[in-house]
PDB file of C-alpha atoms in Angstrom:
ATOM      1  CA  MET K 191       0.000   0.000   0.000  1.00  0.00           C
ATOM      2  CA  PHE K 192       2.865   2.394   0.857  1.00  0.00           C
ATOM      3  CA  LYS K 193       4.502   1.793  -2.517  1.00  0.00           C
ATOM      4  CA  ILE K 194       1.248   2.499  -4.393  1.00  0.00           C
ATOM      5  CA  LYS K 195       0.765   5.789  -2.512  1.00  0.00           C
ATOM      6  CA  LEU K 196       4.355   6.782  -3.231  1.00  0.00           C
ATOM      7  CA  ILE K 197       3.924   6.136  -6.952  1.00  0.00           C
ATOM      8  CA  ARG K 198       0.762   8.263  -6.963  1.00  0.00           C
ATOM      9  CA  ILE K 199       2.593  11.149  -5.310  1.00  0.00           C
ATOM     10  CA  PHE K 200       5.389  11.164  -7.902  1.00  0.00           C
ATOM     11  CA  LEU K 201       2.957  10.875 -10.811  1.00  0.00           C
ATOM     12  CA  TRP K 202       0.899  13.749  -9.372  1.00  0.00           C
ATOM     13  CA  LEU K 203       3.993  15.950  -9.202  1.00  0.00           C
ATOM     14  CA  LEU K 204       4.862  15.177 -12.825  1.00  0.00           C
ATOM     15  CA  LEU K 205       1.324  15.939 -14.004  1.00  0.00           C
ATOM     16  CA  TRP K 206       1.135  19.113 -11.894  1.00  0.00           C
ATOM     17  CA  SER K 207       4.169  20.445 -13.720  1.00  0.00           C
ATOM     18  CA  ILE K 208       2.456  20.424 -17.151  1.00  0.00           C
ATOM     19  CA  PRO K 209       2.810  23.973 -18.534  1.00  0.00           C
ATOM     20  CA  PHE K 210      -0.023  26.493 -18.686  1.00  0.00           C
ATOM     21  CA  GLN K 211       2.033  29.628 -19.481  1.00  0.00           C
ATOM     22  CA  VAL K 212       5.069  30.079 -21.671  1.00  0.00           C
ATOM     23  CA  PHE K 213       8.095  32.206 -20.926  1.00  0.00           C
ATOM     24  CA  GLY K 214      11.441  30.862 -22.039  1.00  0.00           C
ATOM     25  CA  GLN K 215      15.111  30.929 -21.286  1.00  0.00           C
ATOM     26  CA  GLN K 216      17.291  27.874 -21.543  1.00  0.00           C
ATOM     27  CA  LYS K 217      19.289  26.053 -18.873  1.00  0.00           C
ATOM     28  CA  PRO K 218      22.868  25.014 -19.701  1.00  0.00           C
ATOM     29  CA  ILE K 219      23.354  21.827 -21.700  1.00  0.00           C
ATOM     30  CA  VAL K 220      26.104  19.314 -20.965  1.00  0.00           C
ATOM     31  CA  SER K 221      27.252  16.616 -23.391  1.00  0.00           C
ATOM     32  CA  GLN K 222      28.312  13.783 -21.055  1.00  0.00           C
ATOM     33  CA  TYR K 223      24.992  13.367 -19.256  1.00  0.00           C
ATOM     34  CA  MET K 224      24.862   9.691 -20.308  1.00  0.00           C
ATOM     35  CA  PHE K 225      27.691   9.084 -17.784  1.00  0.00           C
ATOM     36  CA  ASN K 226      26.132  11.295 -15.105  1.00  0.00           C
ATOM     37  CA  GLY K 227      22.383  10.694 -14.974  1.00  0.00           C
ATOM     38  CA  LEU K 228      21.828  12.748 -11.814  1.00  0.00           C
ATOM     39  CA  VAL K 229      22.177  16.036 -13.739  1.00  0.00           C
ATOM     40  CA  LEU K 230      18.979  15.150 -15.599  1.00  0.00           C
ATOM     41  CA  ASN K 231      16.907  13.064 -13.206  1.00  0.00           C
ATOM     42  CA  PRO K 232      16.789  12.935  -9.374  1.00  0.00           C
ATOM     43  CA  ALA K 233      15.449   9.365  -9.580  1.00  0.00           C
ATOM     44  CA  TYR K 234      18.937   8.278 -10.712  1.00  0.00           C
ATOM     45  CA  ALA K 235      20.307   8.704  -7.167  1.00  0.00           C
ATOM     46  CA  GLY K 236      21.487   5.383  -5.764  1.00  0.00           C
ATOM     47  CA  VAL K 237      20.468   3.357  -8.818  1.00  0.00           C
ATOM     48  CA  HIS K 238      23.691   1.327  -8.489  1.00  0.00           C
ATOM     49  CA  ASN K 239      24.872  -0.055  -5.171  1.00  0.00           C
ATOM     50  CA  HIS K 240      27.881   2.211  -4.766  1.00  0.00           C
ATOM     51  CA  MET K 241      28.874   5.822  -4.173  1.00  0.00           C
ATOM     52  CA  ASN K 242      29.297   7.802  -7.378  1.00  0.00           C
ATOM     53  CA  ALA K 243      30.864  11.291  -7.527  1.00  0.00           C
ATOM     54  CA  THR K 244      31.387  13.267 -10.760  1.00  0.00           C
ATOM     55  CA  ALA K 245      32.948  16.643 -11.527  1.00  0.00           C
ATOM     56  CA  VAL K 246      32.389  18.329 -14.910  1.00  0.00           C
ATOM     57  CA  TYR K 247      33.876  21.481 -16.403  1.00  0.00           C
ATOM     58  CA  ARG K 248      32.418  22.822 -19.644  1.00  0.00           C
ATOM     59  CA  ASP K 249      33.921  25.674 -21.659  1.00  0.00           C
ATOM     60  CA  GLN K 250      31.264  26.536 -24.209  1.00  0.00           C
ATOM     61  CA  TRP K 251      31.769  28.352 -27.519  1.00  0.00           C
ATOM     62  CA  VAL K 252      35.556  28.691 -27.334  1.00  0.00           C
ATOM     63  CA  ASN K 253      37.015  32.070 -28.442  1.00  0.00           C
ATOM     64  CA  LEU K 254      33.683  33.846 -27.982  1.00  0.00           C
ATOM     65  CA  GLU K 255      34.047  36.603 -25.375  1.00  0.00           C
ATOM     66  CA  GLY K 256      31.685  36.217 -22.433  1.00  0.00           C
ATOM     67  CA  ALA K 257      30.653  32.687 -23.509  1.00  0.00           C
ATOM     68  CA  PRO K 258      29.142  30.346 -20.895  1.00  0.00           C
ATOM     69  CA  THR K 259      31.201  28.159 -18.584  1.00  0.00           C
ATOM     70  CA  THR K 260      29.678  25.445 -16.417  1.00  0.00           C
ATOM     71  CA  LYS K 261      31.104  23.672 -13.377  1.00  0.00           C
ATOM     72  CA  THR K 262      29.103  20.838 -11.817  1.00  0.00           C
ATOM     73  CA  ILE K 263      29.738  18.395  -8.981  1.00  0.00           C
ATOM     74  CA  THR K 264      27.311  15.554  -8.308  1.00  0.00           C
ATOM     75  CA  ALA K 265      27.481  12.793  -5.706  1.00  0.00           C
ATOM     76  CA  HIS K 266      25.017  10.065  -4.785  1.00  0.00           C
ATOM     77  CA  SER K 267      24.788   6.661  -3.133  1.00  0.00           C
ATOM     78  CA  ASN K 268      22.307   4.075  -1.960  1.00  0.00           C
ATOM     79  CA  LEU K 269      21.743   3.438   1.762  1.00  0.00           C
ATOM     80  CA  LYS K 270      22.905   0.053   3.007  1.00  0.00           C
ATOM     81  CA  GLY K 271      20.051  -2.433   3.265  1.00  0.00           C
ATOM     82  CA  LYS K 272      17.443   0.104   2.156  1.00  0.00           C
ATOM     83  CA  ASN K 273      15.726   0.995  -1.126  1.00  0.00           C
ATOM     84  CA  ILE K 274      16.753   4.616  -0.723  1.00  0.00           C
ATOM     85  CA  GLY K 275      19.246   6.780  -2.584  1.00  0.00           C
ATOM     86  CA  LEU K 276      20.620  10.150  -1.467  1.00  0.00           C
ATOM     87  CA  GLY K 277      22.596  12.688  -3.440  1.00  0.00           C
ATOM     88  CA  MET K 278      23.575  16.287  -4.050  1.00  0.00           C
ATOM     89  CA  ILE K 279      24.135  18.582  -7.045  1.00  0.00           C
ATOM     90  CA  VAL K 280      26.310  21.696  -6.835  1.00  0.00           C
ATOM     91  CA  SER K 281      26.885  23.867  -9.893  1.00  0.00           C
ATOM     92  CA  ASN K 282      28.105  27.205 -11.154  1.00  0.00           C
ATOM     93  CA  ASP K 283      26.987  28.567 -14.529  1.00  0.00           C
ATOM     94  CA  ARG K 284      28.526  31.800 -15.759  1.00  0.00           C
ATOM     95  CA  ILE K 285      27.815  33.834 -18.886  1.00  0.00           C
ATOM     96  CA  GLY K 286      29.259  37.301 -19.264  1.00  0.00           C
ATOM     97  CA  VAL K 287      28.703  39.224 -16.035  1.00  0.00           C
ATOM     98  CA  HIS K 288      25.908  36.888 -14.896  1.00  0.00           C
ATOM     99  CA  SER K 289      26.399  33.893 -12.601  1.00  0.00           C
ATOM    100  CA  ASP K 290      24.060  31.155 -11.347  1.00  0.00           C
ATOM    101  CA  ASN K 291      25.224  29.183  -8.292  1.00  0.00           C
ATOM    102  CA  SER K 292      23.013  26.314  -7.166  1.00  0.00           C
ATOM    103  CA  MET K 293      22.867  23.549  -4.577  1.00  0.00           C
ATOM    104  CA  TYR K 294      20.277  20.759  -4.493  1.00  0.00           C
ATOM    105  CA  ALA K 295      19.701  17.757  -2.230  1.00  0.00           C
ATOM    106  CA  VAL K 296      18.319  14.604  -3.877  1.00  0.00           C
ATOM    107  CA  TYR K 297      16.229  11.700  -2.554  1.00  0.00           C
ATOM    108  CA  SER K 298      15.058   8.586  -4.385  1.00  0.00           C
ATOM    109  CA  TYR K 299      13.068   5.491  -3.508  1.00  0.00           C
ATOM    110  CA  LYS K 300      13.553   2.235  -5.430  1.00  0.00           C
ATOM    111  CA  ILE K 301      11.048  -0.539  -6.062  1.00  0.00           C
ATOM    112  CA  LYS K 302      12.557  -3.775  -7.344  1.00  0.00           C
ATOM    113  CA  THR K 303      10.454  -5.904  -9.663  1.00  0.00           C
ATOM    114  CA  SER K 304      10.990  -9.159 -11.528  1.00  0.00           C
ATOM    115  CA  VAL K 305      11.959  -7.281 -14.706  1.00  0.00           C
ATOM    116  CA  GLY K 306      13.896  -4.303 -13.341  1.00  0.00           C
ATOM    117  CA  THR K 307      14.023  -1.471 -10.801  1.00  0.00           C
ATOM    118  CA  LEU K 308      11.640   1.470 -10.691  1.00  0.00           C
ATOM    119  CA  SER K 309      13.099   4.532  -8.987  1.00  0.00           C
ATOM    120  CA  MET K 310      11.244   7.723  -8.053  1.00  0.00           C
ATOM    121  CA  GLY K 311      13.157  10.844  -7.113  1.00  0.00           C
ATOM    122  CA  LEU K 312      12.778  14.308  -5.629  1.00  0.00           C
ATOM    123  CA  GLN K 313      15.248  17.174  -5.443  1.00  0.00           C
ATOM    124  CA  GLY K 314      15.055  20.494  -3.670  1.00  0.00           C
ATOM    125  CA  GLY K 315      17.380  23.429  -3.212  1.00  0.00           C
ATOM    126  CA  PHE K 316      18.189  26.923  -4.407  1.00  0.00           C
ATOM    127  CA  ASN K 317      19.778  28.998  -7.161  1.00  0.00           C
ATOM    128  CA  TYR K 318      21.651  32.169  -6.272  1.00  0.00           C
ATOM    129  CA  LEU K 319      21.601  34.475  -9.292  1.00  0.00           C
ATOM    130  CA  SER K 320      24.034  37.378  -9.407  1.00  0.00           C
ATOM    131  CA  SER K 321      25.126  40.021 -11.911  1.00  0.00           C
ATOM    132  CA  ASN K 322      28.302  42.084 -11.580  1.00  0.00           C
ATOM    133  CA  TYR K 323      27.670  45.068 -13.864  1.00  0.00           C
ATOM    134  CA  SER K 324      30.866  46.761 -12.689  1.00  0.00           C
ATOM    135  CA  LEU K 325      32.759  44.399 -15.020  1.00  0.00           C
ATOM    136  CA  LEU K 326      31.160  46.024 -18.067  1.00  0.00           C
ATOM    137  CA  GLU K 327      32.969  48.578 -20.172  1.00  0.00           C
ATOM    138  CA  LEU K 328      30.585  51.519 -19.932  1.00  0.00           C
ATOM    139  CA  LYS K 329      30.369  54.738 -21.900  1.00  0.00           C
ATOM    140  CA  ASP K 330      28.829  56.381 -18.860  1.00  0.00           C
ATOM    141  CA  GLU K 331      30.699  55.012 -15.847  1.00  0.00           C
ATOM    142  CA  ALA K 332      28.548  57.143 -13.562  1.00  0.00           C
ATOM    143  CA  ASP K 333      25.414  55.148 -14.407  1.00  0.00           C
ATOM    144  CA  PRO K 334      24.255  53.959 -10.942  1.00  0.00           C
ATOM    145  CA  LEU K 335      22.296  51.033 -12.384  1.00  0.00           C
ATOM    146  CA  LEU K 336      25.347  49.529 -14.088  1.00  0.00           C
ATOM    147  CA  SER K 337      28.067  50.098 -11.533  1.00  0.00           C
ATOM    148  CA  SER K 338      27.352  47.504  -8.856  1.00  0.00           C
ATOM    149  CA  ALA K 339      26.695  43.808  -8.241  1.00  0.00           C
ATOM    150  CA  ILE K 340      23.253  42.436  -7.402  1.00  0.00           C
ATOM    151  CA  GLY K 341      21.998  39.012  -6.435  1.00  0.00           C
ATOM    152  CA  SER K 342      18.894  37.079  -5.456  1.00  0.00           C
ATOM    153  CA  MET K 343      18.109  33.577  -4.193  1.00  0.00           C
ATOM    154  CA  LYS K 344      15.431  31.386  -5.782  1.00  0.00           C
ATOM    155  CA  LEU K 345      14.079  28.177  -4.230  1.00  0.00           C
ATOM    156  CA  ASN K 346      13.026  25.301  -6.473  1.00  0.00           C
ATOM    157  CA  PHE K 347      12.343  21.570  -6.552  1.00  0.00           C
ATOM    158  CA  GLY K 348      11.959  18.825  -9.140  1.00  0.00           C
ATOM    159  CA  THR K 349      10.960  15.214  -9.607  1.00  0.00           C
ATOM    160  CA  GLY K 350      11.456  12.239 -11.892  1.00  0.00           C
ATOM    161  CA  ILE K 351      10.968   8.533 -12.463  1.00  0.00           C
ATOM    162  CA  TYR K 352      13.565   6.069 -13.768  1.00  0.00           C
ATOM    163  CA  PHE K 353      13.224   2.414 -14.742  1.00  0.00           C
ATOM    164  CA  SER K 354      16.322   0.304 -15.353  1.00  0.00           C
ATOM    165  CA  THR K 355      17.562  -3.223 -15.966  1.00  0.00           C
ATOM    166  CA  PRO K 356      21.219  -4.329 -16.115  1.00  0.00           C
ATOM    167  CA  THR K 357      21.287  -3.429 -19.826  1.00  0.00           C
ATOM    168  CA  SER K 358      18.644  -0.744 -20.408  1.00  0.00           C
ATOM    169  CA  TYR K 359      16.948   2.305 -18.920  1.00  0.00           C
ATOM    170  CA  ILE K 360      14.219   4.861 -19.493  1.00  0.00           C
ATOM    171  CA  GLY K 361      13.517   7.984 -17.468  1.00  0.00           C
ATOM    172  CA  LEU K 362      11.250  11.044 -17.354  1.00  0.00           C
ATOM    173  CA  SER K 363      12.036  14.091 -15.243  1.00  0.00           C
ATOM    174  CA  VAL K 364      11.109  17.695 -14.509  1.00  0.00           C
ATOM    175  CA  PRO K 365      14.200  18.921 -12.616  1.00  0.00           C
ATOM    176  CA  TYR K 366      12.951  22.436 -11.817  1.00  0.00           C
ATOM    177  CA  ILE K 367       9.213  22.807 -11.419  1.00  0.00           C
ATOM    178  CA  VAL K 368       8.862  26.299  -9.923  1.00  0.00           C
ATOM    179  CA  LYS K 369       8.831  29.051 -12.554  1.00  0.00           C
ATOM    180  CA  ASN K 370      10.657  31.752 -10.602  1.00  0.00           C
ATOM    181  CA  ARG K 371      10.323  35.344 -11.753  1.00  0.00           C
ATOM    182  CA  ASN K 372      13.601  37.177 -12.287  1.00  0.00           C
ATOM    183  CA  ILE K 373      13.694  40.774 -11.060  1.00  0.00           C
ATOM    184  CA  ASN K 374      16.724  43.077 -11.037  1.00  0.00           C
ATOM    185  CA  ASN K 375      17.545  46.697 -10.385  1.00  0.00           C
ATOM    186  CA  LEU K 376      17.137  47.563 -14.064  1.00  0.00           C
ATOM    187  CA  ASP K 377      13.438  46.686 -13.772  1.00  0.00           C
ATOM    188  CA  ILE K 378      13.546  44.682 -16.986  1.00  0.00           C
ATOM    189  CA  GLY K 379      12.934  41.265 -15.465  1.00  0.00           C
ATOM    190  CA  ASN K 380       9.391  41.726 -14.234  1.00  0.00           C
ATOM    191  CA  SER K 381       7.957  39.784 -17.188  1.00  0.00           C
ATOM    192  CA  ILE K 382      10.688  37.125 -17.352  1.00  0.00           C
ATOM    193  CA  GLU K 383      10.133  33.715 -15.795  1.00  0.00           C
ATOM    194  CA  ASP K 384      12.307  30.637 -15.687  1.00  0.00           C
ATOM    195  CA  SER K 385      10.972  28.194 -18.221  1.00  0.00           C
ATOM    196  CA  ARG K 386       9.997  24.718 -17.098  1.00  0.00           C
ATOM    197  CA  TYR K 387      11.438  21.895 -19.123  1.00  0.00           C
ATOM    198  CA  TYR K 388      11.272  18.110 -19.329  1.00  0.00           C
ATOM    199  CA  TYR K 389      13.757  15.324 -20.067  1.00  0.00           C
ATOM    200  CA  LEU K 390      12.905  11.938 -21.545  1.00  0.00           C
ATOM    201  CA  THR K 391      15.885   9.576 -21.756  1.00  0.00           C
ATOM    202  CA  ALA K 392      16.347   5.980 -22.873  1.00  0.00           C
ATOM    203  CA  GLY K 393      19.233   3.655 -23.722  1.00  0.00           C
ATOM    204  CA  LYS K 394      20.128   0.017 -24.364  1.00  0.00           C
ATOM    205  CA  VAL K 395      23.437  -1.911 -24.152  1.00  0.00           C
ATOM    206  CA  LEU K 396      24.032  -4.590 -26.817  1.00  0.00           C
ATOM    207  CA  ASP K 397      26.841  -7.139 -27.180  1.00  0.00           C
ATOM    208  CA  LEU K 398      28.668  -7.021 -30.488  1.00  0.00           C
ATOM    209  CA  THR K 399      31.409  -9.471 -29.420  1.00  0.00           C
ATOM    210  CA  ASN K 400      32.780 -10.741 -26.107  1.00  0.00           C
ATOM    211  CA  ARG K 401      35.002  -7.640 -25.932  1.00  0.00           C
ATOM    212  CA  ILE K 402      32.902  -4.989 -27.653  1.00  0.00           C
ATOM    213  CA  LYS K 403      29.554  -3.516 -26.614  1.00  0.00           C
ATOM    214  CA  ILE K 404      27.472  -0.783 -28.186  1.00  0.00           C
ATOM    215  CA  LYS K 405      24.968   1.487 -26.454  1.00  0.00           C
ATOM    216  CA  PRO K 406      22.510   3.552 -28.482  1.00  0.00           C
ATOM    217  CA  SER K 407      20.661   6.163 -26.423  1.00  0.00           C
ATOM    218  CA  ALA K 408      18.529   9.249 -26.869  1.00  0.00           C
ATOM    219  CA  LEU K 409      17.467  12.366 -25.002  1.00  0.00           C
ATOM    220  CA  LEU K 410      14.339  14.402 -25.735  1.00  0.00           C
ATOM    221  CA  ARG K 411      14.290  17.943 -24.306  1.00  0.00           C
ATOM    222  CA  ILE K 412      10.981  19.771 -24.088  1.00  0.00           C
ATOM    223  CA  GLU K 413      11.316  23.377 -22.943  1.00  0.00           C
ATOM    224  CA  GLU K 414       8.413  25.782 -22.707  1.00  0.00           C
ATOM    225  CA  GLY K 415       8.480  28.415 -25.392  1.00  0.00           C
ATOM    226  CA  MET K 416      11.192  26.619 -27.379  1.00  0.00           C
ATOM    227  CA  PRO K 417      11.126  24.055 -30.210  1.00  0.00           C
ATOM    228  CA  ILE K 418      11.376  20.419 -29.133  1.00  0.00           C
ATOM    229  CA  ALA K 419      15.023  19.341 -29.234  1.00  0.00           C
ATOM    230  CA  GLY K 420      16.865  16.088 -28.798  1.00  0.00           C
ATOM    231  CA  ASP K 421      20.091  14.120 -28.933  1.00  0.00           C
ATOM    232  CA  ILE K 422      20.868  10.773 -30.555  1.00  0.00           C
ATOM    233  CA  ASN K 423      23.926   9.052 -29.109  1.00  0.00           C
ATOM    234  CA  VAL K 424      26.026   5.968 -29.833  1.00  0.00           C
ATOM    235  CA  ASN K 425      28.748   4.695 -27.492  1.00  0.00           C
ATOM    236  CA  LEU K 426      31.189   1.867 -28.243  1.00  0.00           C
ATOM    237  CA  TYR K 427      32.799   0.078 -25.279  1.00  0.00           C
ATOM    238  CA  LEU K 428      36.121  -1.717 -25.842  1.00  0.00           C
ATOM    239  CA  ASP K 429      37.052  -4.261 -23.144  1.00  0.00           C
ATOM    240  CA  ASP K 430      35.074  -2.141 -20.675  1.00  0.00           C
ATOM    241  CA  VAL K 431      38.098   0.174 -20.519  1.00  0.00           C
ATOM    242  CA  ILE K 432      37.731   2.604 -23.444  1.00  0.00           C
ATOM    243  CA  ASN K 433      34.468   4.216 -24.483  1.00  0.00           C
ATOM    244  CA  ILE K 434      34.260   6.062 -27.801  1.00  0.00           C
ATOM    245  CA  GLY K 435      31.047   7.807 -28.749  1.00  0.00           C
ATOM    246  CA  ALA K 436      29.278  10.364 -30.892  1.00  0.00           C
ATOM    247  CA  SER K 437      26.130  12.448 -30.536  1.00  0.00           C
ATOM    248  CA  TRP K 438      23.949  14.477 -32.842  1.00  0.00           C
ATOM    249  CA  ARG K 439      22.217  17.437 -31.157  1.00  0.00           C
ATOM    250  CA  SER K 440      19.310  18.697 -33.225  1.00  0.00           C
ATOM    251  CA  GLY K 441      20.024  21.977 -34.984  1.00  0.00           C
ATOM    252  CA  ASP K 442      23.134  22.694 -32.925  1.00  0.00           C
ATOM    253  CA  SER K 443      26.144  20.371 -33.057  1.00  0.00           C
ATOM    254  CA  PHE K 444      27.821  17.017 -33.435  1.00  0.00           C
ATOM    255  CA  VAL K 445      29.625  15.762 -30.331  1.00  0.00           C
ATOM    256  CA  SER K 446      32.711  13.547 -30.069  1.00  0.00           C
ATOM    257  CA  LEU K 447      32.863  11.580 -26.795  1.00  0.00           C
ATOM    258  CA  PHE K 448      35.686   9.729 -25.082  1.00  0.00           C
ATOM    259  CA  GLU K 449      35.802   7.962 -21.710  1.00  0.00           C
ATOM    260  CA  LEU K 450      38.737   6.043 -20.205  1.00  0.00           C
ATOM    261  CA  LYS K 451      38.747   3.764 -17.174  1.00  0.00           C
ATOM    262  CA  LEU K 452      41.898   4.833 -15.282  1.00  0.00           C
ATOM    263  CA  ASN K 453      41.588   2.181 -12.549  1.00  0.00           C
ATOM    264  CA  ASP K 454      38.901   0.504 -10.432  1.00  0.00           C
ATOM    265  CA  TYR K 455      37.965   3.845  -8.884  1.00  0.00           C
ATOM    266  CA  PHE K 456      38.471   6.626 -11.437  1.00  0.00           C
ATOM    267  CA  ARG K 457      37.231   7.384 -14.935  1.00  0.00           C
ATOM    268  CA  PHE K 458      38.075  10.324 -17.175  1.00  0.00           C
ATOM    269  CA  GLY K 459      35.827  11.711 -19.877  1.00  0.00           C
ATOM    270  CA  TYR K 460      36.136  14.335 -22.607  1.00  0.00           C
ATOM    271  CA  ALA K 461      33.664  15.720 -25.125  1.00  0.00           C
ATOM    272  CA  TYR K 462      34.036  18.216 -27.954  1.00  0.00           C
ATOM    273  CA  ASP K 463      31.021  19.858 -29.562  1.00  0.00           C
ATOM    274  CA  TRP K 464      31.417  20.593 -33.278  1.00  0.00           C
ATOM    275  CA  ILE K 465      29.065  23.502 -33.973  1.00  0.00           C
ATOM    276  CA  ILE K 466      26.879  23.185 -37.067  1.00  0.00           C
ATOM    277  CA  SER K 467      24.655  26.235 -36.483  1.00  0.00           C
ATOM    278  CA  ASP K 468      25.360  29.821 -37.585  1.00  0.00           C
ATOM    279  CA  LEU K 469      27.340  30.229 -34.363  1.00  0.00           C
ATOM    280  CA  SER K 470      30.211  28.390 -36.092  1.00  0.00           C
ATOM    281  CA  GLN K 471      31.156  31.751 -37.669  1.00  0.00           C
ATOM    282  CA  PHE K 472      32.252  32.966 -34.222  1.00  0.00           C
ATOM    283  CA  SER K 473      33.383  29.854 -32.316  1.00  0.00           C
ATOM    284  CA  ASN K 474      35.057  26.565 -33.193  1.00  0.00           C
ATOM    285  CA  GLY K 475      33.181  24.520 -30.592  1.00  0.00           C
ATOM    286  CA  SER K 476      32.938  23.587 -26.912  1.00  0.00           C
ATOM    287  CA  HIS K 477      35.196  21.583 -24.574  1.00  0.00           C
ATOM    288  CA  GLU K 478      33.887  19.462 -21.717  1.00  0.00           C
ATOM    289  CA  PHE K 479      35.986  17.535 -19.165  1.00  0.00           C
ATOM    290  CA  MET K 480      34.759  14.970 -16.640  1.00  0.00           C
ATOM    291  CA  ILE K 481      36.310  13.006 -13.781  1.00  0.00           C
ATOM    292  CA  ASN K 482      34.291  10.260 -12.095  1.00  0.00           C
ATOM    293  CA  TYR K 483      35.004   8.439  -8.805  1.00  0.00           C
ATOM    294  CA  ARG K 484      33.189   5.302  -7.679  1.00  0.00           C
ATOM    295  CA  LEU K 485      33.483   3.459  -4.381  1.00  0.00           C
ATOM    296  CA  ASN K 486      31.669   0.524  -2.793  1.00  0.00           C
ATOM    297  CA  LEU K 487      31.052   2.126   0.605  1.00  0.00           C
ATOM    298  CA  PHE K 488      29.620  -0.943   2.304  1.00  0.00           C
ATOM    299  CA  ALA K 489      32.143  -3.556   1.196  1.00  0.00           C
ATOM    300  CA  PRO K 490      35.124  -4.723   3.309  1.00  0.00           C
ATOM    301  CA  ARG K 491      38.175  -2.475   2.967  1.00  0.00           C
ATOM    302  CA  LYS K 492      40.008  -4.662   0.450  1.00  0.00           C
ATOM    303  CA  HIS K 493      36.890  -4.825  -1.725  1.00  0.00           C
ATOM    304  CA  LYS K 494      36.066  -1.092  -1.758  1.00  0.00           C
ATOM    305  CA  MET K 495      36.762  -0.853  -5.488  1.00  0.00           C
ATOM    306  CA  CYS K 496      33.618  -0.255  -7.477  1.00  0.00           C
ATOM    307  CA  PRO K 497      31.928  -3.369  -8.846  1.00  0.00           C
ATOM    308  CA  GLY K 498      31.075  -3.171 -12.473  1.00  0.00           C
ATOM    309  CA  PRO K 499      31.136  -2.467 -15.235  1.00  0.00           C
ATOM    310  CA  PHE K 500      28.300   0.060 -15.458  1.00  0.00           C
ATOM    311  CA  TYR K 501      27.194   1.564 -18.743  1.00  0.00           C
ATOM    312  CA  PHE K 502      24.798   4.239 -17.460  1.00  0.00           C
TER     313      PHE K 502
END
């Protein structure tokens, strides 16, 4: 009975978030989300029975002055002997003189079935938005509206569901449900709201040979006030040590992906976005670096190395 009530609560939250108004501005996009599911879906927390921590640095639109940079740290783990996962997401997004610092706590509950595991997640936290106008090169340096730094804190929460087997997954999430209104001292934000957006992800691991596996996957992004967008990805795993992949991002770029297993604890990832839009006239592309650490917290000391392999 408890499980049925819990499912109803998560489904109600997802339905409640269906849009009724449209105001749009886009959240940052990362390319290596298929190795770091928590950035898309809180239900991913604790999906595997180990602690998983990931740091990502993204330098977007290289050579373009004031272009976005994104720094993200995620960490999550299951609780020993319980169907519960806990996690956290900390990030900094910067574009020009504007910065968005956020911190979110994540909770998930897992229901194991005969065919796979259903996980339902919640996340809650805040974004601190700031603008340092004093960094601008002004014609009128005496302008009081453009000579100081301002900031404001916005609370938000999100939800998601995630179903997985050892070789496949599908998930639906709404990471940020509250449509906060942005107001600043220039009085130009009174009609601007954060857009709500949705992620639908799915993937499948297939054996090509005893040493080679292939994983096709896809991401559908639905953002209010914006055209529907998506990614199609293919990853090739060689001896579970090297991962080579490619992505096509609709109307924006092709992405080259590379992941290397350094040892039983660490993995390194790199992605380069090849721009195919008109922005290619001003920038060659985007760099993204990732380091991942995995540890079996509840195993004896000599067996702390992460069990695996894991493909998502």
